[in-house]
Short mmCIF file of C-alpha atoms and ligand atoms in Angstrom, two decimals:
data_model
loop_
_atom_site.label_atom_id
_atom_site.label_comp_id
_atom_site.label_asym_id
_atom_site.label_seq_id
_atom_site.Cartn_x
_atom_site.Cartn_y
_atom_site.Cartn_z
CA MET A 1 -9.41 19.63 -21.43
CA THR A 2 -6.35 20.41 -23.76
CA LYS A 3 -6.52 19.43 -27.40
CA MET A 4 -4.68 16.54 -27.85
CA ASP A 5 -2.98 14.85 -30.81
CA GLU A 6 -5.77 12.20 -32.35
CA LYS A 7 -2.71 9.00 -32.27
CA LEU A 8 -2.89 10.26 -28.33
CA GLU A 9 -6.65 10.66 -28.17
CA ALA A 10 -7.52 7.58 -28.83
CA ILE A 11 -4.98 5.87 -26.75
CA MET A 12 -6.65 8.25 -23.24
CA ALA A 13 -9.99 6.74 -24.80
CA GLU A 14 -8.47 2.87 -24.48
CA VAL A 15 -6.56 4.14 -20.75
CA MET A 16 -10.80 5.49 -19.86
CA ARG A 17 -12.36 1.81 -21.21
CA ARG A 18 -9.74 -0.49 -20.07
CA ASN A 19 -9.23 1.29 -16.44
CA THR A 20 -12.34 2.42 -15.69
CA GLY A 21 -13.52 4.56 -12.35
CA GLU A 22 -9.61 4.34 -12.15
CA GLU A 23 -9.79 8.53 -11.49
CA GLU A 24 -6.23 9.02 -10.13
CA PHE A 25 -4.29 6.31 -12.84
CA ILE A 26 -6.42 8.46 -15.49
CA GLN A 27 -5.56 11.92 -14.65
CA ALA A 28 -2.13 10.63 -14.19
CA VAL A 29 -2.14 8.99 -17.55
CA ARG A 30 -3.87 12.38 -19.77
CA GLU A 31 -1.04 14.46 -18.25
CA VAL A 32 1.87 12.54 -19.14
CA LEU A 33 -0.57 12.07 -22.20
CA GLU A 34 -1.50 16.20 -22.76
CA SER A 35 2.62 16.51 -22.50
CA LEU A 36 3.26 14.13 -25.53
CA GLY A 37 1.64 15.30 -28.34
CA ARG A 38 5.01 18.44 -29.16
CA VAL A 39 7.26 15.16 -29.49
CA VAL A 40 5.48 13.08 -32.17
CA ALA A 41 4.69 16.27 -33.65
CA LYS A 42 8.88 15.94 -34.06
CA ARG A 43 9.25 11.96 -33.53
CA PRO A 44 6.18 10.38 -35.35
CA ASP A 45 8.10 6.93 -34.60
CA TYR A 46 7.43 6.86 -31.39
CA THR A 47 3.54 5.68 -31.82
CA ASP A 48 4.25 3.24 -33.64
CA ASP A 49 4.36 -0.79 -32.38
CA ALA A 50 1.56 0.33 -29.34
CA LEU A 51 4.99 2.00 -27.77
CA ILE A 52 2.75 4.60 -25.74
CA GLU A 53 -0.45 2.58 -24.67
CA ARG A 54 2.32 -0.51 -23.67
CA ILE A 55 4.13 2.07 -21.08
CA CYS A 56 0.33 2.57 -20.16
CA GLU A 57 -0.52 -1.10 -19.14
CA PRO A 58 1.75 -2.60 -16.09
CA GLU A 59 3.70 -5.54 -16.31
CA ARG A 60 1.76 -7.24 -13.60
CA GLN A 61 -0.70 -6.43 -10.99
CA ILE A 62 -0.59 -8.46 -7.48
CA ILE A 63 -3.71 -8.48 -5.82
CA PHE A 64 -3.90 -10.13 -1.85
CA ARG A 65 -5.42 -11.08 0.71
CA VAL A 66 -3.63 -9.98 4.35
CA PRO A 67 -4.43 -11.77 7.35
CA TRP A 68 -3.17 -10.74 10.34
CA VAL A 69 -4.80 -11.19 14.02
CA ASP A 70 -4.79 -8.04 16.47
CA ASP A 71 -4.32 -7.30 20.57
CA ARG A 72 -7.33 -8.89 20.74
CA GLY A 73 -7.20 -11.78 18.97
CA HIS A 74 -9.87 -10.89 16.76
CA VAL A 75 -8.64 -12.27 12.83
CA CYS A 76 -8.84 -9.27 10.24
CA ILE A 77 -8.43 -8.40 6.54
CA ASN A 78 -7.01 -6.63 4.46
CA ARG A 79 -5.84 -6.19 1.20
CA GLY A 80 -2.53 -5.91 -0.79
CA PHE A 81 -1.41 -4.48 -3.71
CA ARG A 82 1.79 -4.80 -6.15
CA VAL A 83 1.75 -2.82 -9.64
CA GLN A 84 5.38 -3.40 -11.50
CA PHE A 85 4.31 -1.16 -13.45
CA ASN A 86 7.44 -1.25 -15.71
CA SER A 87 11.16 -2.47 -15.99
CA ALA A 88 12.94 -1.20 -19.34
CA LEU A 89 15.45 0.55 -17.23
CA GLY A 90 15.64 -1.40 -14.18
CA PRO A 91 14.22 -3.60 -11.83
CA TYR A 92 10.59 -2.23 -9.85
CA LYS A 93 11.38 0.61 -7.55
CA GLY A 94 9.09 2.11 -5.26
CA GLY A 95 7.39 1.52 -2.46
CA LEU A 96 4.85 0.60 -0.69
CA ARG A 97 1.60 3.01 0.70
CA PHE A 98 -0.21 1.48 3.73
CA HIS A 99 -3.54 3.82 4.31
CA PRO A 100 -7.46 2.89 4.14
CA SER A 101 -7.67 5.13 0.68
CA VAL A 102 -5.19 2.28 -1.25
CA ASN A 103 -7.28 0.63 -4.13
CA LEU A 104 -5.64 -0.79 -6.78
CA GLY A 105 -6.29 2.60 -9.49
CA ILE A 106 -4.51 5.12 -6.64
CA VAL A 107 -1.65 2.29 -6.59
CA LYS A 108 -1.59 2.31 -10.22
CA PHE A 109 -1.16 5.80 -10.77
CA LEU A 110 1.44 5.54 -8.05
CA GLY A 111 3.15 2.92 -10.23
CA PHE A 112 2.94 5.26 -13.24
CA GLU A 113 4.04 7.94 -12.24
CA GLN A 114 6.83 6.30 -9.99
CA THR A 115 7.89 4.28 -14.13
CA PHE A 116 8.91 8.09 -14.54
CA LYS A 117 10.38 10.14 -11.81
CA ASN A 118 12.94 6.96 -11.59
CA ALA A 119 13.61 7.82 -14.81
CA LEU A 120 14.70 11.39 -14.79
CA THR A 121 17.10 10.06 -11.71
CA GLY A 122 19.18 8.75 -14.95
CA LEU A 123 19.63 5.25 -12.06
CA PRO A 124 18.90 1.96 -12.72
CA ILE A 125 15.89 1.43 -11.22
CA GLY A 126 12.23 0.26 -13.08
CA GLY A 127 8.50 1.57 -11.65
CA GLY A 128 6.20 0.14 -9.19
CA LYS A 129 4.46 0.36 -5.90
CA GLY A 130 2.56 -1.02 -3.81
CA GLY A 131 1.11 -1.55 -0.33
CA SER A 132 -2.66 -1.88 1.29
CA ASP A 133 -5.62 -0.65 2.27
CA PHE A 134 -4.31 -1.07 6.35
CA ASN A 135 -4.91 2.19 8.48
CA PRO A 136 -2.38 1.83 10.74
CA ARG A 137 -3.28 4.81 13.16
CA GLY A 138 -4.15 3.74 16.61
CA ARG A 139 -2.20 0.34 16.04
CA SER A 140 0.12 -1.00 18.48
CA ASP A 141 4.05 -2.02 17.64
CA GLY A 142 2.92 -5.42 18.05
CA GLU A 143 -0.35 -5.48 15.52
CA ILE A 144 2.02 -3.23 12.81
CA MET A 145 4.70 -5.99 12.38
CA ARG A 146 2.01 -8.78 12.54
CA PHE A 147 0.15 -6.87 10.25
CA CYS A 148 4.03 -6.06 7.83
CA GLN A 149 4.74 -10.01 8.28
CA SER A 150 2.12 -11.20 7.02
CA PHE A 151 1.99 -8.59 3.91
CA MET A 152 5.50 -9.64 3.19
CA THR A 153 4.79 -13.65 3.39
CA GLU A 154 2.55 -13.53 0.75
CA LEU A 155 4.59 -10.14 -1.11
CA SER A 156 8.11 -12.38 -0.69
CA ARG A 157 7.90 -14.65 -3.69
CA HIS A 158 7.57 -11.88 -5.77
CA LEU A 159 10.51 -9.85 -4.82
CA GLY A 160 14.23 -9.31 -5.06
CA GLU A 161 17.51 -7.45 -5.80
CA TYR A 162 17.04 -8.27 -9.81
CA THR A 163 13.79 -8.44 -9.88
CA ASP A 164 11.53 -5.32 -7.41
CA VAL A 165 12.85 -3.53 -4.45
CA PRO A 166 9.72 -1.89 -2.42
CA ALA A 167 10.41 1.52 -0.30
CA GLY A 168 8.75 2.85 1.85
CA ASP A 169 4.92 5.66 0.73
CA ILE A 170 2.78 6.38 3.38
CA GLY A 171 1.72 5.12 6.44
CA VAL A 172 5.50 2.79 5.88
CA GLY A 173 8.64 4.46 7.87
CA GLY A 174 11.29 2.86 9.43
CA ARG A 175 9.45 0.84 11.61
CA GLU A 176 7.59 -0.72 9.39
CA ILE A 177 10.98 -1.60 6.63
CA GLY A 178 12.35 -3.44 9.70
CA TYR A 179 10.10 -5.89 10.19
CA MET A 180 9.19 -6.23 6.37
CA PHE A 181 12.68 -6.89 5.96
CA GLY A 182 13.22 -8.94 9.03
CA GLN A 183 10.61 -11.43 7.82
CA TYR A 184 12.15 -11.37 4.21
CA LYS A 185 15.01 -12.44 5.74
CA ARG A 186 13.41 -15.31 7.44
CA LEU A 187 11.09 -16.76 4.94
CA MET A 188 14.47 -17.09 2.46
CA ASN A 189 17.45 -17.41 4.24
CA ARG A 190 18.98 -15.00 2.84
CA TYR A 191 20.65 -11.32 3.67
CA GLU A 192 19.56 -9.88 0.56
CA ALA A 193 20.08 -6.13 1.52
CA ALA A 194 18.93 -4.90 -1.01
CA VAL A 195 15.29 -6.12 -2.01
CA LEU A 196 14.19 -3.57 0.43
CA THR A 197 15.10 0.66 0.81
CA GLY A 198 14.39 2.72 3.51
CA LYS A 199 16.47 0.47 5.82
CA GLY A 200 18.03 1.30 9.29
CA LEU A 201 21.53 2.23 9.09
CA VAL A 202 22.07 -0.62 11.51
CA TYR A 203 21.36 -3.08 9.02
CA GLY A 204 22.39 -1.89 5.52
CA GLY A 205 20.17 1.44 5.15
CA SER A 206 21.85 4.35 3.22
CA ARG A 207 22.92 7.75 5.69
CA ALA A 208 20.67 10.95 4.01
CA ARG A 209 17.70 8.62 2.83
CA LYS A 210 15.74 9.71 6.03
CA GLU A 211 16.24 13.03 4.58
CA ALA A 212 16.46 12.55 1.17
CA THR A 213 12.78 13.39 -0.50
CA GLY A 214 11.95 16.54 1.54
CA TYR A 215 15.52 17.29 0.49
CA GLY A 216 15.27 16.48 -2.36
CA ALA A 217 12.43 18.85 -3.14
CA ALA A 218 14.02 21.49 -1.59
CA TYR A 219 16.68 21.42 -4.07
CA PHE A 220 14.85 21.34 -7.12
CA VAL A 221 12.36 24.66 -5.71
CA GLU A 222 16.07 25.68 -4.89
CA ALA A 223 17.09 26.00 -8.73
CA MET A 224 14.52 27.08 -10.07
CA LEU A 225 14.12 30.11 -8.47
CA ALA A 226 17.90 30.41 -9.37
CA THR A 227 16.52 30.95 -12.16
CA ARG A 228 14.42 34.32 -11.65
CA GLY A 229 17.80 35.12 -9.59
CA THR A 230 16.17 34.73 -6.18
CA SER A 231 16.53 32.23 -3.79
CA PHE A 232 14.65 30.12 -0.36
CA ASP A 233 16.67 33.39 1.63
CA GLY A 234 13.95 35.22 3.34
CA LYS A 235 10.93 33.32 1.25
CA SER A 236 7.50 32.69 4.00
CA CYS A 237 6.91 28.76 2.62
CA VAL A 238 3.50 26.65 3.33
CA VAL A 239 4.56 23.05 3.53
CA SER A 240 1.50 21.08 4.16
CA GLY A 241 1.74 17.49 5.42
CA SER A 242 3.79 16.97 8.85
CA GLY A 243 5.19 13.28 8.06
CA ASN A 244 9.14 12.56 6.28
CA VAL A 245 8.47 14.57 3.39
CA ALA A 246 7.05 17.52 5.06
CA ILE A 247 9.51 17.48 7.69
CA TYR A 248 12.91 17.28 5.72
CA THR A 249 11.45 19.87 3.30
CA MET A 250 10.88 22.28 5.89
CA GLU A 251 14.90 21.71 7.58
CA LYS A 252 16.63 22.48 4.12
CA ILE A 253 14.06 25.58 3.73
CA ARG A 254 15.58 26.76 6.99
CA ALA A 255 18.95 26.02 6.14
CA ASN A 256 18.53 27.70 3.32
CA GLY A 257 17.83 30.89 4.80
CA GLY A 258 13.87 30.51 4.34
CA ARG A 259 10.88 29.83 7.25
CA THR A 260 8.07 27.93 7.03
CA ILE A 261 5.51 29.23 8.75
CA ALA A 262 2.35 25.89 7.93
CA CYS A 263 2.17 22.73 7.84
CA SER A 264 -0.30 20.18 8.38
CA ASP A 265 -1.64 16.39 9.07
CA SER A 266 -5.43 15.36 7.67
CA ASN A 267 -7.26 17.17 10.95
CA GLY A 268 -5.85 20.77 10.24
CA TYR A 269 -3.02 22.56 9.87
CA VAL A 270 -0.58 25.04 12.69
CA VAL A 271 0.13 28.53 11.95
CA ASP A 272 3.41 29.44 13.23
CA GLU A 273 5.22 32.82 11.91
CA ARG A 274 8.54 32.38 14.18
CA GLY A 275 9.24 29.56 12.29
CA ILE A 276 7.81 26.14 12.68
CA ASP A 277 9.33 24.34 15.49
CA LEU A 278 11.15 21.25 14.00
CA ASP A 279 12.15 19.62 17.26
CA LEU A 280 9.01 19.15 18.32
CA VAL A 281 7.53 18.15 15.33
CA LYS A 282 9.23 15.48 14.96
CA GLU A 283 9.10 14.08 18.00
CA LEU A 284 5.40 14.50 17.69
CA LYS A 285 5.51 12.49 14.75
CA GLU A 286 8.58 10.20 14.93
CA VAL A 287 8.60 9.34 18.05
CA ARG A 288 5.31 9.84 19.94
CA ARG A 289 3.04 9.42 16.72
CA GLU A 290 0.75 12.81 17.89
CA ARG A 291 -1.39 14.98 15.77
CA ILE A 292 -0.73 18.16 14.38
CA SER A 293 -2.69 20.23 17.06
CA VAL A 294 -0.50 18.80 19.82
CA TYR A 295 2.08 21.44 18.32
CA ALA A 296 -0.27 23.94 18.90
CA GLU A 297 -1.13 22.89 22.36
CA GLU A 298 2.17 22.42 22.83
CA LYS A 299 3.21 25.54 21.85
CA GLY A 300 0.92 27.60 23.34
CA ALA A 301 0.39 31.56 22.01
CA GLY A 302 1.13 32.61 18.90
CA VAL A 303 0.30 29.28 17.23
CA ARG A 304 -2.61 29.19 15.62
CA TYR A 305 -4.83 25.48 14.76
CA ILE A 306 -6.83 25.53 11.77
CA SER A 307 -9.09 22.49 12.30
CA GLY A 308 -9.94 21.40 9.00
CA GLY A 309 -9.83 24.75 6.74
CA SER A 310 -7.07 24.94 3.88
CA ILE A 311 -3.23 24.75 4.72
CA TRP A 312 -3.05 26.95 1.28
CA ASP A 313 -5.30 29.76 2.61
CA VAL A 314 -2.26 31.28 4.24
CA PRO A 315 -0.17 33.87 2.52
CA CYS A 316 3.27 32.18 1.35
CA ASP A 317 6.07 33.11 -0.92
CA VAL A 318 6.68 29.72 -1.62
CA ALA A 319 4.40 26.37 -1.34
CA MET A 320 5.25 22.77 -0.95
CA PRO A 321 2.06 20.19 -0.81
CA SER A 322 4.01 17.66 0.87
CA ALA A 323 0.74 15.43 1.83
CA THR A 324 -1.02 13.11 -0.90
CA GLN A 325 -3.14 13.58 -4.15
CA ASN A 326 -5.12 16.47 -4.66
CA GLU A 327 -4.97 18.15 -2.14
CA LEU A 328 -4.17 21.10 -3.50
CA THR A 329 -7.39 22.50 -5.55
CA GLY A 330 -8.03 24.82 -7.99
CA LYS A 331 -9.17 27.44 -5.71
CA ASP A 332 -6.61 26.33 -3.16
CA ALA A 333 -4.49 27.65 -6.36
CA ARG A 334 -6.09 30.76 -6.95
CA ARG A 335 -6.36 31.71 -3.64
CA LEU A 336 -2.54 30.85 -3.62
CA VAL A 337 -1.73 33.23 -6.93
CA GLU A 338 -4.22 36.28 -5.31
CA ASN A 339 -1.55 36.05 -2.07
CA GLY A 340 1.56 36.38 -4.73
CA VAL A 341 3.34 32.82 -4.71
CA LEU A 342 5.96 32.74 -6.32
CA ALA A 343 7.12 29.19 -6.60
CA VAL A 344 4.91 25.53 -5.90
CA GLY A 345 7.38 22.30 -5.62
CA GLU A 346 4.95 19.17 -5.11
CA GLY A 347 6.58 16.88 -2.41
CA ALA A 348 4.39 14.69 -2.53
CA ASN A 349 2.66 12.56 -5.52
CA MET A 350 -0.18 14.60 -7.93
CA PRO A 351 -0.67 16.63 -5.36
CA SER A 352 -2.02 19.70 -7.29
CA THR A 353 -5.24 19.19 -9.77
CA PRO A 354 -5.34 18.95 -12.94
CA GLU A 355 -6.91 22.49 -12.54
CA ALA A 356 -4.65 23.79 -9.63
CA VAL A 357 -1.85 23.05 -12.56
CA ARG A 358 -3.21 25.63 -15.18
CA VAL A 359 -4.12 28.59 -12.50
CA PHE A 360 -0.11 28.60 -11.48
CA GLN A 361 1.02 28.54 -15.64
CA GLU A 362 -1.39 30.71 -16.25
CA ALA A 363 -0.11 33.18 -13.44
CA GLY A 364 3.01 32.48 -14.23
CA VAL A 365 3.97 30.37 -11.14
CA LEU A 366 7.42 28.54 -11.30
CA PHE A 367 5.76 25.37 -11.08
CA ALA A 368 7.57 22.62 -9.68
CA PRO A 369 5.61 18.88 -10.42
CA GLY A 370 6.36 16.30 -7.43
CA LYS A 371 7.61 13.07 -10.62
CA ALA A 372 10.59 16.00 -10.67
CA ALA A 373 10.65 17.70 -7.19
CA ASN A 374 10.10 14.98 -5.39
CA ALA A 375 12.25 11.80 -7.30
CA GLY A 376 15.53 12.60 -4.49
CA GLY A 377 13.75 9.65 -1.79
CA VAL A 378 13.47 7.07 -5.11
CA ALA A 379 16.95 8.61 -5.72
CA THR A 380 18.61 7.90 -2.98
CA SER A 381 17.11 4.31 -2.90
CA ALA A 382 19.41 3.70 -5.68
CA LEU A 383 22.02 4.85 -4.17
CA GLU A 384 21.24 2.31 -1.13
CA MET A 385 20.62 -0.46 -3.70
CA GLN A 386 24.25 0.81 -4.86
CA GLN A 387 25.86 0.89 -1.41
CA ASN A 388 24.53 -2.35 -0.65
CA ALA A 389 25.65 -4.31 -3.86
CA SER A 390 29.05 -3.02 -3.09
CA ARG A 391 28.92 -4.20 0.81
CA ASP A 392 30.01 -0.29 1.19
CA SER A 393 28.18 2.03 3.37
CA TRP A 394 28.50 5.65 2.66
CA THR A 395 29.05 8.85 4.32
CA PHE A 396 25.92 11.84 4.82
CA GLU A 397 28.49 14.15 3.21
CA GLN A 398 28.89 12.10 0.19
CA THR A 399 25.33 10.93 -0.31
CA GLU A 400 23.72 13.87 0.50
CA GLN A 401 26.39 15.36 -2.53
CA ARG A 402 25.56 12.73 -4.95
CA LEU A 403 21.21 13.81 -3.71
CA ALA A 404 22.28 17.19 -4.35
CA SER A 405 24.54 16.43 -8.63
CA ILE A 406 21.39 14.47 -9.07
CA MET A 407 18.28 16.32 -8.04
CA ARG A 408 20.20 19.92 -10.37
CA HIS A 409 20.43 17.41 -13.14
CA ILE A 410 16.63 16.29 -12.93
CA HIS A 411 15.80 20.11 -12.97
CA ASP A 412 18.73 20.72 -15.98
CA THR A 413 17.32 18.13 -17.49
CA CYS A 414 13.20 19.48 -17.31
CA ALA A 415 14.55 22.64 -17.90
CA ALA A 416 16.54 22.08 -21.04
CA THR A 417 13.69 19.45 -22.88
CA ALA A 418 11.33 22.27 -21.60
CA GLU A 419 13.08 24.68 -24.09
CA GLU A 420 13.67 22.65 -26.85
CA PHE A 421 10.32 21.52 -27.42
CA GLY A 422 9.15 25.16 -27.19
CA ALA A 423 7.71 25.64 -24.19
CA PRO A 424 10.26 27.28 -22.25
CA GLY A 425 9.98 27.45 -18.07
CA ASN A 426 7.63 24.84 -18.40
CA TYR A 427 8.80 22.20 -15.91
CA VAL A 428 5.74 20.03 -16.13
CA LEU A 429 6.18 19.69 -19.74
CA GLY A 430 9.90 19.32 -19.41
CA ALA A 431 9.51 16.60 -16.63
CA ASN A 432 6.60 14.51 -18.79
CA ILE A 433 8.63 14.62 -21.79
CA ALA A 434 12.13 13.29 -20.81
CA GLY A 435 10.90 11.24 -18.74
CA PHE A 436 8.99 9.46 -21.41
CA VAL A 437 11.95 9.43 -23.92
CA ARG A 438 13.77 7.00 -21.52
CA VAL A 439 12.24 4.96 -20.47
CA ALA A 440 10.01 4.54 -24.70
CA GLU A 441 13.84 4.62 -26.04
CA ALA A 442 14.86 1.69 -23.23
CA MET A 443 11.50 0.02 -23.85
CA ARG A 444 12.49 -0.16 -28.29
CA ALA A 445 15.58 -1.48 -27.98
CA LEU A 446 14.20 -4.36 -25.65
CA GLY A 447 12.04 -5.36 -28.53
CA VAL A 448 8.20 -5.95 -28.02
CA ILE A 449 8.28 -6.03 -24.53
N1 LIG B 1 7.19 6.64 -2.32
C1 LIG B 1 9.12 6.99 -2.98
C2 LIG B 1 8.51 7.77 -4.04
O1 LIG B 1 7.34 8.12 -4.33
C3 LIG B 1 10.22 6.50 -2.56
C4 LIG B 1 10.28 5.44 -3.48
C5 LIG B 1 11.46 4.63 -3.19
O2 LIG B 1 12.12 5.26 -2.60
O3 LIG B 1 11.64 2.84 -3.66
O4 LIG B 1 8.89 8.21 -4.58
#
């Protein structure tokens, strides 16, 4: 553990006391507080009025029962969550995750990260996150729809385009957003398009939203590589995951001249030295909802499938963890460094353990934390809200251009902040400080809230 300022240490101890057992939340708070030492040294007033304590405490936490009926007529029960973390900068904004691992601690960590990520975009969005321990794997369309309808029946009373605007995350894509929007519209008798983002293009979605997280992460890494006078061109890349973030990260890497040689799912990973065939991954994951092992079965010779194991054993120039939290350990990081990795960009939220981050930083590897690198998704959600509010719809090019300039702005802000606080090249510090300062300034302006 890095040495912290005394006041920050006391705040950390209190966060640990009141959030016992919520490991991911505690990990996320610690990472931010460890970055704030340099800020409070310059600006001791930031520790006044319990400002940091308030930022570590969600504004509201909602937990509810989600009853639904499966295809066999059995009644099933899941638990639903929405943590409305911080609304100093705008309505709560952040995705919904449907995965059996979801619990309050995970939703709180995601909501906390989201608050700083959203602040970094420079757009008027607060932070929130939600989801359920529902496991969508193997469920029929009808079951997914009934679950989404029941989930929204309860959640709807807490939402609104000026209150809280969810979107997707793991296990929640276009299909689920459609079912939830349909139910919200029905319950409220209002066509309130901006209450959810990640909508389909036919009913108020934004072009480039689906691609935005992955494209944005690649833009961020491209900007980092440029600081060392290089680019994706000719680089070999490993991208973990094979969901929405991973797919569009790989697509942008390819467009920029790089080659992704491995991707994964929670069962194993595939290595295809010719470059991952994205059309096949899209078909498997977006249409057929298959496992990644099927990629190797269908491609045959030249493709390896490794069940279990670690995708980070595959040597590469650029690694982009885009699956889930804590998927890249200290051991994985050491292996990547031994194999000569140049840059790491987090497409997922907090995929590298604190030890892994330390290993990268000590080895001088360019490292982009998720709250900066994967902010393109939520930024484009804010652009979707903007289009909905003005009853307009932009072209793909126009939207992607906005995304590119937002990512450039986030990169430059993180780099400049790190420099200002005496840690050039430390994007973790830059992102945490820049995000914190924006939230803190807004909170102070609004009184004791
Ligand atoms: N779940 C995404 C994230 O982690 C997107 C959230 C949104 O678009 O509101 O940032």
